[in-house]
CSV table of N, CA and C in Angstrom, one decimal:
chain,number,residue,atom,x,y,z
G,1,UNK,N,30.8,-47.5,5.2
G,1,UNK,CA,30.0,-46.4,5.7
G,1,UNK,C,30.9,-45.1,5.7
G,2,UNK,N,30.5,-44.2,4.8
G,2,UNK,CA,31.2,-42.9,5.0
G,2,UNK,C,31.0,-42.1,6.2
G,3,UNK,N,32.1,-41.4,6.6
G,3,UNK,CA,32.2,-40.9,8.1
G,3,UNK,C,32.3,-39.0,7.2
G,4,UNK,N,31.5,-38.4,8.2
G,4,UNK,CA,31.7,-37.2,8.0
G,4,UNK,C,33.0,-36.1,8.3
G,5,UNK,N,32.9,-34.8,8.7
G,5,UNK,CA,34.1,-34.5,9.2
G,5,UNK,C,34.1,-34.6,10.7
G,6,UNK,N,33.5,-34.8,11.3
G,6,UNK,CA,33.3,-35.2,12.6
G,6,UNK,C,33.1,-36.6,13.2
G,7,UNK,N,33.2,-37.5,11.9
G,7,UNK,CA,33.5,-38.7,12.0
G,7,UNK,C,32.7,-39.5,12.5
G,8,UNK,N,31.4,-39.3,12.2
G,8,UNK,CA,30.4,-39.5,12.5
G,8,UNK,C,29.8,-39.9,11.3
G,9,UNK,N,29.1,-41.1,11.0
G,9,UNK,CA,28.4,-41.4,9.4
G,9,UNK,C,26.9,-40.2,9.7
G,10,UNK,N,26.5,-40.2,8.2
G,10,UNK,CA,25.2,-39.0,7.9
G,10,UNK,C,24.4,-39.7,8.6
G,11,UNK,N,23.2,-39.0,9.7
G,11,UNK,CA,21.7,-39.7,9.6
G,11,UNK,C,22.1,-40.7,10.9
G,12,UNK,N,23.5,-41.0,11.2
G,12,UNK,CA,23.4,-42.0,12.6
G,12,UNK,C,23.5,-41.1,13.7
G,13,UNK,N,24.2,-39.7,14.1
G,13,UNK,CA,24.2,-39.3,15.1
G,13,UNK,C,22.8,-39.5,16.3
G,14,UNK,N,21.7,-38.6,15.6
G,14,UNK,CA,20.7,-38.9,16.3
G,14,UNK,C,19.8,-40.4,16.9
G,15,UNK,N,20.4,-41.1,16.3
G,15,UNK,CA,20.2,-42.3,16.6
G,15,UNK,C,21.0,-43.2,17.6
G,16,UNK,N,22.3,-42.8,17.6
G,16,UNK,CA,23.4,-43.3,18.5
G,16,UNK,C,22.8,-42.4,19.7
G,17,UNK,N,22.9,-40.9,20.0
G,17,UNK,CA,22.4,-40.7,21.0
G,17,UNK,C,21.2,-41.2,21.8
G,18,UNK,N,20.3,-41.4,21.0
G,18,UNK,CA,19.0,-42.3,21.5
G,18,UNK,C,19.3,-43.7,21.8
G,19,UNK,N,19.9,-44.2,21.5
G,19,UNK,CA,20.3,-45.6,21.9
G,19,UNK,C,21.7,-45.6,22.9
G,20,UNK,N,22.4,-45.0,23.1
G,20,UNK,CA,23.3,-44.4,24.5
G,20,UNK,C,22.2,-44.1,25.8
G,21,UNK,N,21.4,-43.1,25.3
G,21,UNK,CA,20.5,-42.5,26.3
G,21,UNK,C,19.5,-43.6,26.6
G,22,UNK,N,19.1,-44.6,26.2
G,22,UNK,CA,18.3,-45.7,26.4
G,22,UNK,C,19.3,-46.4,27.6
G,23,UNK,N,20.9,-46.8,26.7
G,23,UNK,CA,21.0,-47.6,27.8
G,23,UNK,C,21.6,-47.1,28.9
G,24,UNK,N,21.7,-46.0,29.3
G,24,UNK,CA,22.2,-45.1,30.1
G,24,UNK,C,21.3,-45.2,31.3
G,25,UNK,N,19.6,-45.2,30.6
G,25,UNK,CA,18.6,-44.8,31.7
G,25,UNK,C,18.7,-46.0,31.7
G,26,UNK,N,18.4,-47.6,31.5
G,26,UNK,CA,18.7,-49.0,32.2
G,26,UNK,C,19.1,-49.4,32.9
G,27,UNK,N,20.4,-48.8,32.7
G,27,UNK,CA,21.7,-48.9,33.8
G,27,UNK,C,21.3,-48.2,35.0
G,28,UNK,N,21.1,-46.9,34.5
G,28,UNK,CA,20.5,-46.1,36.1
G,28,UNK,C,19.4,-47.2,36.7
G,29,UNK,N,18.4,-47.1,35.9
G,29,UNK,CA,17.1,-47.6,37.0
G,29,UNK,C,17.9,-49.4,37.3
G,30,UNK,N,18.7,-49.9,36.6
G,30,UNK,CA,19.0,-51.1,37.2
G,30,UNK,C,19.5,-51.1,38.4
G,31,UNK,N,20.6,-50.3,38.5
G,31,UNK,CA,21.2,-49.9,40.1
G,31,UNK,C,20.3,-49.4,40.8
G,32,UNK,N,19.3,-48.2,40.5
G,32,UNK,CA,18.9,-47.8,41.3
G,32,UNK,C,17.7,-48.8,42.5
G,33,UNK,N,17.1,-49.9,41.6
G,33,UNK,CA,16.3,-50.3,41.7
G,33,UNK,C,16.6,-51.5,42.5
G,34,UNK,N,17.9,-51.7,42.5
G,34,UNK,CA,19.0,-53.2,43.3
G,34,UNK,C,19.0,-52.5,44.5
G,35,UNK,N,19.5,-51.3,44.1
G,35,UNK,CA,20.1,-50.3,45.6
G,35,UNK,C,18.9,-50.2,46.6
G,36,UNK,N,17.6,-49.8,45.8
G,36,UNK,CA,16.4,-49.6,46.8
G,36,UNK,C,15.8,-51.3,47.2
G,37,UNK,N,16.0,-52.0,46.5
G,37,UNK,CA,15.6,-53.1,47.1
G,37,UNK,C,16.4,-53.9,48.1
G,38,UNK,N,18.0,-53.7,48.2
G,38,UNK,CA,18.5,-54.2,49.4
G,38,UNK,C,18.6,-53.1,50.5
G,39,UNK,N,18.1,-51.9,50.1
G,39,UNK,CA,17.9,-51.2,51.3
G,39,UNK,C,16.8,-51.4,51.9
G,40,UNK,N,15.7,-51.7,51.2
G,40,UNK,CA,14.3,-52.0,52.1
G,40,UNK,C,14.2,-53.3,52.3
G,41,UNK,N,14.9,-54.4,52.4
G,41,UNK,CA,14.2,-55.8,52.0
G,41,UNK,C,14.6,-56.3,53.5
C-alpha cells in the first residue's frame, strides 16, 4: 500500500476517521451506560 506524504495511503483517511469515530462513540456509550446503570441499580 502506497503511503502518501503524510503517510497516509490515498482514499483511507476518511475512512479511518469513521471507523475511530465509531469506536470512540462505543466506548463512550459503553462506559457511560455501566456508569448510569450502577449508579441507579
Amino acid at each position: 500500500m502506497a503511503a502518501d506524504s503524510r503517510g497516509n495511503a490515498p482514499g483511507t483517511t476518511l475512512q479511518t476517521d469513521i471507523l475511530i469515530g465509531h469506536l470512540i462513540s462505543v466506548r463512550v456509550m459503553t462506559l457511560w451506560s455501566s456508569e448510569a446503570h450502577r449508579r441507579y441499580q
